[in-house]
Structures are given as C-alpha cells and as structure tokens.
Amino acid sequence: MLTKFETKSNRVKGLTFHPKRPWILASLHSGVIQLWDYRMGTLIDRFDEHEGPVRGVHFHNSQPLFVSGGDDYKIKVWNHKTHRCLFTLLGHLDYIRTVQFHHENPWIVSASDDQTIRIWNWQSRTCISVLTGHNHYVMCASFHPKEDLVVSASLDQTVRVWDIGSLKKKTVSPADDLMRFTQMNSDLFGGVDAIVKYVLEGHDRGVNWASFHPTLPLIVSGADDRQVKLWRMNETKAWEVDTLRGHMNNVSSVMFHAKQDIIVSNSEDKSIRVWDATKRTGIQTFRREHDRFWILAVHPEINLLAAGHDNGMIVFKLERERPAFALSGNSLFYTKDRFLRYYDCSTQKDSQVIPIRRPGTPSLNQSPRTLSHSSYSSTEDAVLICSDLDGGSYELYIIPKDSVGRSDVVQDAKRGTGGSAVFIARNRFAVLEKSTNQVLVKNLKNELVKKSSLPIPTDAIFSAGSGNLLCRSEDKVVIFDHQQRLVLGELQTPFVRYVVWSNDKESVALLSKHTIIIASKKLVLQCTLHETIRVKSGAWDDNGVFIYTTLNHIKYCLPNGDSGIIRTLDVPIYITKVSGNTIFCLDRDGKNRAITINATEYIFKLALLRKRYDHVMGMIKNSQLCGQAMIAYLQQKGFPEVALHFVEDERVRFNLALESGNISVAVASATEINEKEQWYRLGVEALRQGNAGIVEFAYQQTKNFERLSFLYLITGKLDKLSKLMKIAEVKNNVMGQFHNALYLGDVKERVKILENAGHLPLAYITASVHGLKDVAERLATELGDNVPTLPEGKTPSLLMPPSPVICGGDWPLLRVMKGIFEGGLESAARGGAVDDEEEDVGGDWGDALDMVDVDGMENRDIEAILEEAEEENDEGGWEELDGLDLPPELDTPKASANARSSVFVTPTQGMPVSHIWSQKSSLAAEQAAAGSFDTAMRLLNRQLGIKNFAPLKSMFIDLFSGSHSYLRAFSSSPVVSLAIERGWSESSSPNIRGPPALVYDFSQQEEKLKSGYKATTSGKLTEALRIFLSILHTIPLVVVESRSEVDEVKELVTIVKEYVLGLKMELKRRETKDDPVRQQELAAYFTHCNLQLPHLRLALFSAMGVCYKSKNLATAYTFAKRLLETNPMESQAKTARQIVQAAERNMTDATELNYDFRNPFVICGSTYVPIYRGQKDVSCPYCTARFVPSQEGNICGVCELAVIGADASGLVCSPSQVR
Amino acid sequence: MAAMGGGGPDHLFNLRNQFYLGAYQTAINNSEIPNLSPEDAVERDCLVFRSYIALGSYQLVISEIDESAATSLQAVKLLAMYLSSPANKQSTISSLREWLADSTIGNNATLRLVAGIVFMHEEDYSEALKHTHAGGTMDLHALNVQIFIKMHRSDYAEKQLGVMQQYDEDHTLTQLATAWFNLAVGGSKIQEAYLIFQDFCEKYPMTCLILNGKAVCCMQMGNFDEAESLLLEALNKDAKDPETLANLVVCSLHVSKSSSRYLSQLKLSHPEHVLVKRVSSAEDNFERAVQSVA
C-alpha cells in the first residue's frame, strides 16, 4: 500500500472523492465535513452545520454540489463553490447512514436507521419514493452505476436489491413530481415504483455494507459476522457465490476496485484487506495499530482509494503505477502488463518485444520496478528487470534486435536476488547484495565475475557511467568506482528515488520526493530545487536544461537553479526523453506519448545565462516572449537592457533605460513622459556618465537654473552662463544673477547687482576691493557716513572661477555595459544566420557519411552471401589442415617459479596462416599474397604460359604486403602480424581460415577500363595504352568468386587485348611518318580492332584522312562509307561525305596497300601484318592475340607476359574453377 | 596485483590502464600519485619508465635508473638497453641470462617479463616461455597470450586467456588480450574484438593503440574504408606511429590508393619494422623466384 495522504481528525464516517479534482470530502463524527486537496495536502474548506455525527457524504459527478446526511435526521445539499448549504431535506425519522447522488437523474438515495430507504429529487427538493421492507437499521444504500437498481444492506442480516425502473418511467417530466408526491403518500406502504427484486440472505449478523460491481452483475457485502460475501445476479434471481473470510471483527465497508479485479474491504479489526475477486483469496492485509476502520471510498477515475478510521483518514493506492523503463539514445524499453516493449522515439514506433515472467503468487507491487538496458552487441540487447519479488530480485533477458514483436514465448530469463541491478558496462552488470553490503559484478551468463565492498551502507544502486555506481543510502549518495575501489564523489541528499544522467553524462539530477538536486558527474552540487508537491520524473534536454514533472506540472530547471513552469498536467506523466520541443513520456496506462511544448522561455533564459546574446536577440526579434514575469526576471537577473526590448510602457522603459545606462532611450522616453521627476533622474544619470549635453538638456527642461549655471561653469560655457544671467535679470532673480556674475568673474556686474538690490555697503566693498575706484567713489558718496571699513593688512585678489579642463562637448563618457550587447544587437541577425548555416553544413556532412556507410554495408553483405555459399563447400578442406601436426595437448603446469624451467615444455610452433594459404590454394594471386612467389609463378606459367614476370613484380609485392595487418599488442614487444582473410562475415567460424584478402579485384579493373576508354576518347593514347596494359597485367592476379564472373574476366581480356593491339599500332603509325604506305596500312588495321563505337569512328576518321592525303581515294572511300554507317557527329560526317563525293569521281588508289578489307583477317601482334583467313598463325596463351608463325616462342607483343604458342591450361581466376 | 574483491583503493588503476592502452605521455604526466606504498611506488616507476621506453626515450631510462634502484627497475633498464642499440643486444642478453640464473632475483616478475619481451624480439619463443609461462602477474599472462599467438598456437593462447579471465575478467589487459586472441582466431570473433576496442573508445581517451586495434578489426572484416578513416585519425595523433603507418600502407593498397608515401615514411622512421622487412624480403624473393622458374 502506498499512502499518498493522511489526515488526523475526529473519527471519519463518510468519504467521497471528487470525480475530477484532487479533492476528497471527509465527514466526521464531530459533525464537521472537511474538504481536502489530497495532492497538495491542504484543507480547503470545512462545512459545519450538522449537529452530531455526519455518516454519509457524496459529491455530485458534474455540478459543484455535495450531499451529506447525519444523525440530526437531516440531508443537506451544499454548493462547495459558494460554501453554502443550499437546502435541507427532511423526512427521515432516525440517523441517516449513507447518501448518494444518482449518476444522471436529479436524485439522492439515503439509508436510515428508521428502516427505510428514501429517494429524493433534489431539484424539486421532495422525497419521491420510500423503500420499505428492511426490518432493522438500513446501513447503506446505493444506486447501480448504470441500471435502475438500488442495493441496500441492513442489520436485519439481509442485502436487498430494489428495482426502481418504474420510478424512472414515472418521472419523465419534472412536473409530474408534485402529483407523484401526493400519490406516493397514498401508497406509502405498498410502494409500486420501487419493488424488492431480490433479498440476499446468508450473513449471520447485521450487514454493514453492500455495493455493486461497476460493470458486472455482482454484489459484494460485508457484515458483522466478519465475512465478506460475493453475490451474483441475473434477470430472475441472485445467489451467493462465495464468502471471503479473514477479518477478525465487524466488516465496515467493502467495494470493488474501479480498475482492477480486486475487492477491498475494511473492518473494525483495524485492517484493510485486499482480495482477488476471481480467485477469491486474500492478497494483502494492511493493519493499523489503534484505529478501527469505518468507511472506504474508491475513486471513480483513477487508481486511488481512501479509508476513514478512528483518528482520521488515509488516501492510498495499492500499486505503483510508474512503468519501469530505460532509455538509450532513441530506444526506450519499458514494461507494460506482462510484456517488455520497445519504443523508438525517432519513428514513434511502439512494439512488443517479449513476454516477461508472471509472478507466481498473486500479490501487489511485484511488478517491475526498474529496468536497465545495454546494447550488448550489434545484434543483441540485454535488459535487466528488477522487482520487489522475493524481497528484491532481478531477471536478465537477452533479446535479439530483430526479434521485435515476434516472440510470444516467455524466455527462460536468468534470475537472481538482489536489492537492485544495473548495467555498468556493455556486458557487465552490478547487483546489490544488501546483506553483505557488496556489489556483485556479473557477466551476461549471470556468472559472478567480481565482488566489491561498498563504501557506505547502501540500499540501492544506480548506474553512473561505465564502471561506476551511484550508491544510495538514507541521507547521501556516493559515486563509487568499483574497479579502483575509490569514492569519486559524495553528496548529502534527501532520500533519492530516481537518478537521471544528462546526455553527455556530465551532470546528474537526483530526484527525491520533494527535491531535485543537480550535481556534476563527480557529485559536486550545482543547485537544489524544492517542490511543494511530489516530483515524478525528469529528463535532460540537449542544451543541459533539466525538464521534470511534478504531479501536476511540467517544469524546467536551468543549470543555475532557475526553474519555471512549462505547462500544467491533468494526470501525472513520466518523462522518458526530451528532444527539442518534444517531450516523450509514458502515462500511467503505459502508453507512450509525445508532447510538444513551448520551450522558448527556458531556451531564452538559458541563452541569457550562457551569455549567448546573439541567440537572445534573435529570440527577442522573432518570438512573443513578453509579460511582466519575464521583465521582472530580466531585471532581477541584471539584464535591464534586455528587458528594455520587451517594454512598451514609457515609464517602465525609462526606468529600465536608466538602469541599463542607455541614455538615448532614456532621453526619448523622458521626452515622451516630460515630467520633472524623470528629467531630474535623467540629469543625474547623464551627469554620472559625463554626458554634459544631456545633462544640460535635462536641466533646461526642468528649468533648474542653479544646476544649469553650475554646469555651465564647470563646462566653461561662459556665453551661456551670461545668457543665464540675463534670464535671471529678466526674471528678477537677484540671487541667481549674483551667482552667475560670480561664476563669470564679472565684478562690475556683481557691484551693479548689489547696488540694485540695495546692498550698498557690499557693493562698495566689492568695488573698492576690486579696484573699481570710480564706482567705489560714487558709492561712497551715496553711502555718506556709512562707508564700511575695509579690513587692514590683507591683499585683496580677484576671485575668478578656475577655467575648465575641457571646454564644450562631453567629458570622456563613463563606460556603460553596452559593448557586448549593442554588438550583439547588430550582429544578431548576421551571427544567427552564420550559425544556422554552419549547422546545416554539419547535417549534410553527417548524411553523406551515413550514405557511405550504407553502401559499404551493402557491398559487404553481397560479398558475405557469395562467400557463405562458398564457405560451405570449403570448410571440410580447411579443417583437415587444422589437425595437421599439432602435438597432444599439454597441461600448462602452474608450478612454482623454481621448478618452472624443469617442468614446462614449450609447445611446437603452429602453422602461420600464410602457410595454410599456400598449401591450399591453386590461384596465383593467393599464392603471391601468401608469399610463395615461386609457386605463383609456376601456376601462371602453367596456366597462361607467362614467362616474363618483370611487369608483375610490383603487383606480387603489393599482394604480399597487403595480406597482413599489424597489431601492437604488448608494450615494447614485437608487433603481431595478422593475416587478413577475404569474405569475412559475422557468422564465419573462428579458427577456420578463409582465403587471403587481395588488393586487386575485378571491379577495380572495370574502373580502369572506363578510364582507359576516357583516355582513348580524349586522345591521350600513351596514357590509355598504359592503363590497358596494366589491366592485362593485373588480370592474372585477380580472383573472382563465381563462374559467371570468370567469363566476364575472360571477356575483359579480349576487350583489352584489342585496345592494346590497336593503340600499339596507332602509336607505331605516328612514329613512322616517313613511310606513308606503312602509315596507311597501320591506320587501316587499326579500324579492324574490336573497338567501342566512338573509338572506331576516331580510327576510321584518321584512316580515312591518311588515305585521302596519300591519294588512295578508293580506300579512303571505304573508310568514309564505314564511318557514315556509324552515325558519326555532323563534323565528321561532313568530311566523310566530301571524301565520298571526291572518291566517287575518281575511284582509284595511288599506292597499293597490304590491305584487303573484303577478306577477313586478324593482325599479328608483333609484326602488325594481316593474317588472312586460312593462313597459319599462332596465338598468345594468355591474351589470345594472334601472330604469324615465325613469332612462336617469343614473348607476346601485346600482353608482354606470355610466350607465344606456349602450352597452357587457361586462365584460372576463381576458386569455383578449382573445385 | 590487488586481490579480487576486498582491499583498499587501487591507486595505480588509471596509470596502469593508460600504459596498457598506449597513452604513454598521459601516464607519465599523471604519475604523481600521493600516498603510495613502497611496492606501489616501484610499480609506478616501472610503468613510467616502460612508458618512456614505449616512446623511444631509451637513454633517459638508462640514465635515470641507477645502481641502487629496485630489481624491477633494473630489469626495465635492461629492456631499455636492449632496445636502444643493436650493438648492445648480445651483452644485454648475457647479463639478462646471468640475472635470471640468480636465485635471489631470478624470480622477479618484471625481470621475467623483460626476459619474455627480449627473447620474443629474438624470436626465441621457447626461451621466452621458459621465463614467462608460470605467469604470476597479469602482464606476464598477457605476454604469454601474445607469445602463443606469435607461435600460431591459439589453443595455448586461449588457455592463458582463461587464466586471466578467471583472475579478473574486467582487467584492461584481460580485455586487450581477449581482443588479440579474437583477432588471431578470426571469424566471428573479430566482431567481439571490435566491440572490445569500441568499449575502450568510450571509456578512455582515444590512443593510437586503440584506433589501430579498431582499424585492424575493420580490415579483418573487409571494411577498409572505415579502417582508413580510423588510421588517418590515429595519424593525426601521432604522425610517426609505426603501426599506424604500416596499417595505412596495407589499407591504401586495398582501397586502390597510393601507399608509397606511407611506406617511405615508415622506411625512414622505422627501418626495422616488420612491413619494411617484408617488402624488402619480398623483392629478393621475387628475383629468386624468377630465377627458379626460368
């Protein structure tokens, strides 16, 4: 049982859940009805109008109403919104036990100790039916959730089912009610609208409770005989099905669970019991020390129950609802019901993987608690499922990756006991052994590999990256490296429930019931967040923001601990992954959901935090981030200049501008507002920054002349100062005038002012001190006797204001923290764009690489298939070699060091792979790769008559050096050479040697052929010849797999041979410039080589030209005709047609050529003369070029390898030929 | 070597792993570990000096280790002397033999290890095994695995590996030796070797040794393109690493690219490398074969 909420109060007699909101009403023995929010754990309201205990209470399912009934015989209907009792229904003559609203009609059913059940219409506020028949207190009565039935339980030891079908029919219109009421009174004791359908007898004592099953025709009842009885009914009868015994005292209340096949009952024996409704056995018992239970309530929608007892009530659920899950990358494994399932976040595809074990005994909370997953190899996943079964146990399943959805058979999982089990490496997991406080490291065969003692008393372990464990105790967690046996980090925490690592494994979030702690991977505390309601789950987004859920919110937490709400939730969810704007989560039904959220706010705050001002500016420009909260946040975080961009209100703008020192914005705002206060503050700020112009402006606006004149004094603007003096004069401001005169050092003016103001003595003194004799005298005469005496013995000096350091303009301005930001503003658009571009490029690269990979895979697969086919036949052969000369196995004795040399016998050396190759193969290329050059040469000689090996030297060496790779094994020891085998596949057996991997293959030769064609087309004949010859030289060392490919190779030889021959003749022709006849002949022969059409055209064109130049018009004519037949390009065709025309006029040859095109011939590969049909010839055993008989025994002039006319068995280039 | 299970913290764990995985400079840089017991300190020094040897700084090792140093360190010095110049080889071997015969120090694990390495270089495997076969440390067992692989006796290598696995299956050397063995026997085992190197990549910083290991696996699986990119990455880390160069030569041949530059580089920097020897012997071999066939 998982207690979610608990209250302490007077005895609780009635309970009801609100169908939608997290509220519960508890009616107390004291007469009070309490309204609780069980989610927040707060008392929302109390209703205190009943006198004496309130036993029945019920929420209406749609209106803001509830009904209560108490020992004051009153039924009260309340509006909880307005906190008022709407009205009271009177009629019962004794205590009221239960009250209940009807699910659709405006009815209330009530059960009373007056032995009646009454049905009320709460709209007309009248009693519409009285159900009589029980002959003792009626303890409980309730409507059927769908049908027109009422079930009641009474201390008369019976349970009755009432049919109220006729009542319903009679109340089609509410107007009937009044009439009905009178009628009802008349047939009060012969009630026809509600008749007893069944009387269920079987309990030996009074029955306290009876309730319907929500969907099935079942009734469950509990009685003072301590029994719970299950009844079934059909259309005509009802009967007892079974009795559930176990309670030790009166059963108070019993109900069917809304969602599970479970019966829950409670009793005065201080226990709540849970029964399996199908097997009808007790599953679990929860006991309280001192409190008798009185009432039970089931939430209609969600998986919650409540029970009232002597000292309060509890809200609880029977089973955990959090599905066990584990995420790696985009793959989510989770459990639902009895299956392990797989969800791919990228495709949002959900599939069932395998069934998992069903617990042997029916009991609660034995379902998987946690899951740990390891992508064990490219073909298999391993999943660990931990549950509380047998006091903590785990099961290990190995799942082939491609088996998703296929298997229906429960795998025989590997099991073990342990507090918790998690993967710590690809093929290792750790199991907590609580009794010894050790972790057992096991491999995937469930075999113990290692044991490590844990540094702290641990009650659970979590994964913490490769090789590390996060150990949890009551009040702290540590990260423990089990290999080094070192504690890497330690942190005091509340009891941690879940651990969520960031994607880069640099940060970890530790979730407790009400706390989230963010720490680094070494458990250095970064921030702590407290929540008032329970924290449920969380995941890291790619930017390092932690997104989490509480019972009713999705929230974020920035790395600095700032948090906020993203959105509210109706039902709790369990976040599995956050990807951009999408939150993947599992709900309580085990369904995967993808929720799109608006991430702007936290992304914005994160950008601020990371000082990514370009992003900040970009977001300001493009999004609708606004609101007081955001402005307050920005101000509080010291970013008034950012807030400035959001604000329209001028006053706020002005304040923010001043705060951020943005004078120009402040001036604009101040002009808008135009109030003294703002101008004054602007002036102060401008002065602080040293912006004298603005200061002046501000002072002018407020007509603050004193300040203004002082400003002019210190900025040395004397002209303005004198202007001010005049203004003061006009305004008759004597003091101001005098000030200004003093600042100006204008003594005459001062004297004048003093005089005008009537301060004659002062004027006199001033004048005389400053040596204005005439004025002084004049004043003296005016003063007469009252001439003041001047102090003696002091030398007067002229008081002049100091001249300012800089006159005019602003002082050096105070540096405002503008730089970054203004820069940011300007470059925002630009910078943003660049960033985007870069990212795009990155994406493209990624794609390109992927494609390459895919290609590689495909190729390999095909090869693998080919190879497999071959392998089957091959294996026998290779295996024979295995047993060759291995000596009998010797036990390596583990003798003591002293005796080591005497006992140990060094094994003889085994056979290197290259030896196996050379023993096995009859292909020259493989022999060369194995290093048996002489064998290779003999083979080539025998098969192809090759005698000139010089051109093959580099190929032999390449084959040989490409046959091994080099592995640096033990430091400072010699490297290990590893033979590279051809045609590897995942299923190749170890220790059975495949043939060597060769550096030449057929496709390379085809590529070369193409480039040879290209070189020919572009007229690079020497280059082309080199390429074609290299093909001819490589082919003897090429190995292909299938027979059909052998034919292709042979075909390639003949194609290439033609080109080599042709090109050699053409090159020869170009050398023999001085012999036009030979030139023409060679050109003519070239046209008889088997060439590609474009090349044939070129050959014909040149032959045509050569012959035409030498006036051999008839021969040129034949070439021109042949050329025209090939549909040449227009330029060629034009020339050809001209030649045809010219030749038709004069069909003669100037010289005679050894060339008869009518007579079929081949060309001798050495002497380049035609060998007409019927003449004797010899051929090259390799390239099949033909020669005049005199060339026999020479090296072939075409391929330059084989001996003309030598005996040879033919090209062998595939193992398929050898078998 | 710390016993299985209990015991205090293993201070040398990281250092050992860095050394085994070829992060020699890192190992040297991080060798200042406080609170080491005397035995641990000697082992630490051995690892540091062996790292220097692996980096080719033989003279530094020879001059740093003086007469008073522990036997293990003397053995390491001997290895440095052996590798430093071909001229010293015979004298070094004879003093090695002398020490091995000395019953007081002959049983020292490091000395036996050095003997194993030296005789392996001499290709005298039975002499090497004479000293190493009894094992006793992970290093010795791992060396045994390698010797048996070199002798093409994977059956024996497997047995040695079994001993290592029994002792500590998760030890870095066990994992490495498993990878060597898997590569030696080939077939489906290569994929397991690849995964082992892949695990190292995830757990530790990449080193030339790990990258080469992965690349060799790729080549064995016929995936030369991936091997090439891994090797180029390794070349970035150390442009003179002989195995990287050698494997690049092989890999280039298979992807039809020119290998001559890597080969010349290898010839210049490591004239004694197996591949260089192979190529030159192949040339002679070719001429001889031409003669014999003619």
PDB file of C-alpha atoms in Angstrom, chain B residues 46-186:
ATOM      1  CA  CYS B  46      58.199   0.684 -13.654  1.00  0.00           C
ATOM      2  CA  LEU B  47      55.118   1.853 -15.515  1.00  0.00           C
ATOM      3  CA  VAL B  48      56.560   5.319 -16.036  1.00  0.00           C
ATOM      4  CA  PHE B  49      59.878   4.023 -17.341  1.00  0.00           C
ATOM      5  CA  ARG B  50      58.192   1.456 -19.519  1.00  0.00           C
ATOM      6  CA  SER B  51      56.129   4.309 -20.920  1.00  0.00           C
ATOM      7  CA  TYR B  52      59.330   6.162 -21.716  1.00  0.00           C
ATOM      8  CA  ILE B  53      60.657   3.043 -23.428  1.00  0.00           C
ATOM      9  CA  ALA B  54      57.466   2.780 -25.440  1.00  0.00           C
ATOM     10  CA  LEU B  55      58.007   6.378 -26.513  1.00  0.00           C
ATOM     11  CA  GLY B  56      61.557   5.513 -27.557  1.00  0.00           C
ATOM     12  CA  SER B  57      63.311   7.508 -24.829  1.00  0.00           C
ATOM     13  CA  TYR B  58      65.747   4.699 -24.056  1.00  0.00           C
ATOM     14  CA  GLN B  59      68.670   6.870 -22.960  1.00  0.00           C
ATOM     15  CA  LEU B  60      66.519   8.700 -20.456  1.00  0.00           C
ATOM     16  CA  VAL B  61      65.579   5.420 -18.840  1.00  0.00           C
ATOM     17  CA  ILE B  62      69.155   4.163 -18.868  1.00  0.00           C
ATOM     18  CA  SER B  63      70.496   7.285 -17.212  1.00  0.00           C
ATOM     19  CA  GLU B  64      67.625   7.744 -14.747  1.00  0.00           C
ATOM     20  CA  ILE B  65      67.780   4.286 -13.209  1.00  0.00           C
ATOM     21  CA  ASP B  66      70.893   3.951 -11.108  1.00  0.00           C
ATOM     22  CA  GLU B  67      72.522   1.015  -9.400  1.00  0.00           C
ATOM     23  CA  SER B  68      70.566   1.434  -6.191  1.00  0.00           C
ATOM     24  CA  ALA B  69      67.154   1.082  -7.804  1.00  0.00           C
ATOM     25  CA  ALA B  70      64.919  -1.907  -7.182  1.00  0.00           C
ATOM     26  CA  THR B  71      65.334  -5.108  -9.177  1.00  0.00           C
ATOM     27  CA  SER B  72      62.189  -4.424 -11.185  1.00  0.00           C
ATOM     28  CA  LEU B  73      63.563  -1.086 -12.282  1.00  0.00           C
ATOM     29  CA  GLN B  74      66.904  -2.656 -13.134  1.00  0.00           C
ATOM     30  CA  ALA B  75      65.026  -5.078 -15.340  1.00  0.00           C
ATOM     31  CA  VAL B  76      63.267  -2.194 -17.058  1.00  0.00           C
ATOM     32  CA  LYS B  77      66.672  -0.565 -17.601  1.00  0.00           C
ATOM     33  CA  LEU B  78      67.876  -3.786 -19.178  1.00  0.00           C
ATOM     34  CA  LEU B  79      64.980  -3.657 -21.610  1.00  0.00           C
ATOM     35  CA  ALA B  80      65.855  -0.075 -22.487  1.00  0.00           C
ATOM     36  CA  MET B  81      69.456  -1.107 -23.117  1.00  0.00           C
ATOM     37  CA  TYR B  82      68.375  -3.989 -25.289  1.00  0.00           C
ATOM     38  CA  LEU B  83      66.124  -1.826 -27.413  1.00  0.00           C
ATOM     39  CA  SER B  84      68.402   1.211 -27.556  1.00  0.00           C
ATOM     40  CA  SER B  85      71.016  -0.172 -29.900  1.00  0.00           C
ATOM     41  CA  PRO B  86      71.575  -3.354 -31.855  1.00  0.00           C
ATOM     42  CA  ALA B  87      75.188  -3.355 -30.748  1.00  0.00           C
ATOM     43  CA  ASN B  88      74.208  -3.831 -27.125  1.00  0.00           C
ATOM     44  CA  LYS B  89      71.930  -6.737 -27.760  1.00  0.00           C
ATOM     45  CA  GLN B  90      74.315  -9.583 -27.093  1.00  0.00           C
ATOM     46  CA  SER B  91      75.805  -8.095 -23.955  1.00  0.00           C
ATOM     47  CA  THR B  92      72.365  -7.230 -22.647  1.00  0.00           C
ATOM     48  CA  ILE B  93      71.149 -10.745 -23.280  1.00  0.00           C
ATOM     49  CA  SER B  94      74.072 -12.256 -21.483  1.00  0.00           C
ATOM     50  CA  SER B  95      73.552 -10.074 -18.422  1.00  0.00           C
ATOM     51  CA  LEU B  96      69.864 -10.890 -18.588  1.00  0.00           C
ATOM     52  CA  ARG B  97      70.668 -14.574 -18.529  1.00  0.00           C
ATOM     53  CA  GLU B  98      73.010 -14.002 -15.635  1.00  0.00           C
ATOM     54  CA  TRP B  99      70.324 -12.285 -13.592  1.00  0.00           C
ATOM     55  CA  LEU B 100      67.743 -14.887 -14.407  1.00  0.00           C
ATOM     56  CA  ALA B 101      70.068 -17.544 -13.122  1.00  0.00           C
ATOM     57  CA  ASP B 102      70.487 -15.648  -9.843  1.00  0.00           C
ATOM     58  CA  SER B 103      68.066 -17.309  -7.469  1.00  0.00           C
ATOM     59  CA  THR B 104      67.587 -14.156  -5.375  1.00  0.00           C
ATOM     60  CA  ILE B 105      66.305 -12.017  -8.162  1.00  0.00           C
ATOM     61  CA  GLY B 106      65.599 -14.532 -10.906  1.00  0.00           C
ATOM     62  CA  ASN B 107      62.034 -14.870  -9.822  1.00  0.00           C
ATOM     63  CA  ASN B 108      61.240 -11.158 -10.077  1.00  0.00           C
ATOM     64  CA  ALA B 109      58.127 -10.747 -12.179  1.00  0.00           C
ATOM     65  CA  THR B 110      59.350  -7.668 -14.035  1.00  0.00           C
ATOM     66  CA  LEU B 111      62.654  -9.327 -14.806  1.00  0.00           C
ATOM     67  CA  ARG B 112      60.850 -12.342 -16.211  1.00  0.00           C
ATOM     68  CA  LEU B 113      58.596 -10.049 -18.185  1.00  0.00           C
ATOM     69  CA  VAL B 114      61.591  -8.253 -19.663  1.00  0.00           C
ATOM     70  CA  ALA B 115      63.148 -11.613 -20.461  1.00  0.00           C
ATOM     71  CA  GLY B 116      59.978 -12.608 -22.242  1.00  0.00           C
ATOM     72  CA  ILE B 117      59.939  -9.429 -24.293  1.00  0.00           C
ATOM     73  CA  VAL B 118      63.635  -9.630 -25.156  1.00  0.00           C
ATOM     74  CA  PHE B 119      63.515 -13.265 -26.245  1.00  0.00           C
ATOM     75  CA  MET B 120      60.410 -12.561 -28.195  1.00  0.00           C
ATOM     76  CA  HIS B 121      62.338  -9.951 -30.098  1.00  0.00           C
ATOM     77  CA  GLU B 122      64.996 -12.611 -30.635  1.00  0.00           C
ATOM     78  CA  GLU B 123      62.199 -14.878 -31.881  1.00  0.00           C
ATOM     79  CA  ASP B 124      63.357 -17.463 -29.374  1.00  0.00           C
ATOM     80  CA  TYR B 125      59.901 -18.278 -28.124  1.00  0.00           C
ATOM     81  CA  SER B 126      60.813 -21.301 -26.116  1.00  0.00           C
ATOM     82  CA  GLU B 127      63.405 -19.319 -24.196  1.00  0.00           C
ATOM     83  CA  ALA B 128      60.847 -16.580 -23.674  1.00  0.00           C
ATOM     84  CA  LEU B 129      58.254 -19.026 -22.421  1.00  0.00           C
ATOM     85  CA  LYS B 130      60.771 -20.617 -20.124  1.00  0.00           C
ATOM     86  CA  HIS B 131      60.651 -17.488 -18.056  1.00  0.00           C
ATOM     87  CA  THR B 132      57.115 -16.350 -18.537  1.00  0.00           C
ATOM     88  CA  HIS B 133      54.962 -19.441 -18.695  1.00  0.00           C
ATOM     89  CA  ALA B 134      54.482 -19.654 -14.946  1.00  0.00           C
ATOM     90  CA  GLY B 135      52.705 -16.332 -15.007  1.00  0.00           C
ATOM     91  CA  GLY B 136      52.024 -14.613 -11.715  1.00  0.00           C
ATOM     92  CA  THR B 137      51.089 -11.167 -12.952  1.00  0.00           C
ATOM     93  CA  MET B 138      48.585 -10.012 -15.493  1.00  0.00           C
ATOM     94  CA  ASP B 139      51.440  -8.613 -17.547  1.00  0.00           C
ATOM     95  CA  LEU B 140      53.110 -11.996 -17.746  1.00  0.00           C
ATOM     96  CA  HIS B 141      49.924 -13.777 -18.687  1.00  0.00           C
ATOM     97  CA  ALA B 142      49.174 -11.211 -21.340  1.00  0.00           C
ATOM     98  CA  LEU B 143      52.665 -11.596 -22.712  1.00  0.00           C
ATOM     99  CA  ASN B 144      52.142 -15.351 -22.792  1.00  0.00           C
ATOM    100  CA  VAL B 145      48.989 -14.852 -24.799  1.00  0.00           C
ATOM    101  CA  GLN B 146      50.942 -12.805 -27.269  1.00  0.00           C
ATOM    102  CA  ILE B 147      53.783 -15.293 -27.481  1.00  0.00           C
ATOM    103  CA  PHE B 148      51.373 -18.123 -28.208  1.00  0.00           C
ATOM    104  CA  ILE B 149      49.656 -16.001 -30.827  1.00  0.00           C
ATOM    105  CA  LYS B 150      53.018 -15.340 -32.411  1.00  0.00           C
ATOM    106  CA  MET B 151      53.655 -19.072 -32.385  1.00  0.00           C
ATOM    107  CA  HIS B 152      50.256 -19.590 -34.039  1.00  0.00           C
ATOM    108  CA  ARG B 153      49.172 -21.709 -31.132  1.00  0.00           C
ATOM    109  CA  SER B 154      45.818 -20.165 -30.377  1.00  0.00           C
ATOM    110  CA  ASP B 155      44.875 -23.215 -28.328  1.00  0.00           C
ATOM    111  CA  TYR B 156      47.546 -22.312 -25.792  1.00  0.00           C
ATOM    112  CA  ALA B 157      46.705 -18.641 -26.044  1.00  0.00           C
ATOM    113  CA  GLU B 158      43.134 -19.461 -25.160  1.00  0.00           C
ATOM    114  CA  LYS B 159      44.233 -21.322 -22.073  1.00  0.00           C
ATOM    115  CA  GLN B 160      46.309 -18.397 -20.889  1.00  0.00           C
ATOM    116  CA  LEU B 161      43.382 -16.150 -21.550  1.00  0.00           C
ATOM    117  CA  GLY B 162      41.220 -18.440 -19.460  1.00  0.00           C
ATOM    118  CA  VAL B 163      43.610 -17.971 -16.557  1.00  0.00           C
ATOM    119  CA  MET B 164      43.427 -14.221 -16.951  1.00  0.00           C
ATOM    120  CA  GLN B 165      39.663 -14.244 -17.171  1.00  0.00           C
ATOM    121  CA  GLN B 166      39.414 -16.335 -14.083  1.00  0.00           C
ATOM    122  CA  TYR B 167      41.590 -13.882 -12.272  1.00  0.00           C
ATOM    123  CA  ASP B 168      39.916 -10.655 -13.373  1.00  0.00           C
ATOM    124  CA  GLU B 169      37.774 -10.694 -16.427  1.00  0.00           C
ATOM    125  CA  ASP B 170      37.351  -6.943 -16.468  1.00  0.00           C
ATOM    126  CA  HIS B 171      41.031  -6.127 -16.228  1.00  0.00           C
ATOM    127  CA  THR B 172      42.151  -3.958 -19.097  1.00  0.00           C
ATOM    128  CA  LEU B 173      44.870  -6.445 -20.002  1.00  0.00           C
ATOM    129  CA  THR B 174      42.378  -9.292 -19.992  1.00  0.00           C
ATOM    130  CA  GLN B 175      40.181  -7.349 -22.328  1.00  0.00           C
ATOM    131  CA  LEU B 176      43.093  -6.444 -24.550  1.00  0.00           C
ATOM    132  CA  ALA B 177      44.408  -9.980 -24.608  1.00  0.00           C
ATOM    133  CA  THR B 178      40.910 -11.194 -25.458  1.00  0.00           C
ATOM    134  CA  ALA B 179      40.894  -8.810 -28.390  1.00  0.00           C
ATOM    135  CA  TRP B 180      44.315 -10.066 -29.556  1.00  0.00           C
ATOM    136  CA  PHE B 181      43.183 -13.606 -29.294  1.00  0.00           C
ATOM    137  CA  ASN B 182      39.923 -12.919 -31.094  1.00  0.00           C
ATOM    138  CA  LEU B 183      41.806 -11.243 -33.899  1.00  0.00           C
ATOM    139  CA  ALA B 184      44.201 -14.151 -34.112  1.00  0.00           C
ATOM    140  CA  VAL B 185      41.492 -16.765 -34.444  1.00  0.00           C
ATOM    141  CA  GLY B 186      39.383 -14.618 -36.720  1.00  0.00           C
TER     142      GLY B 186
END
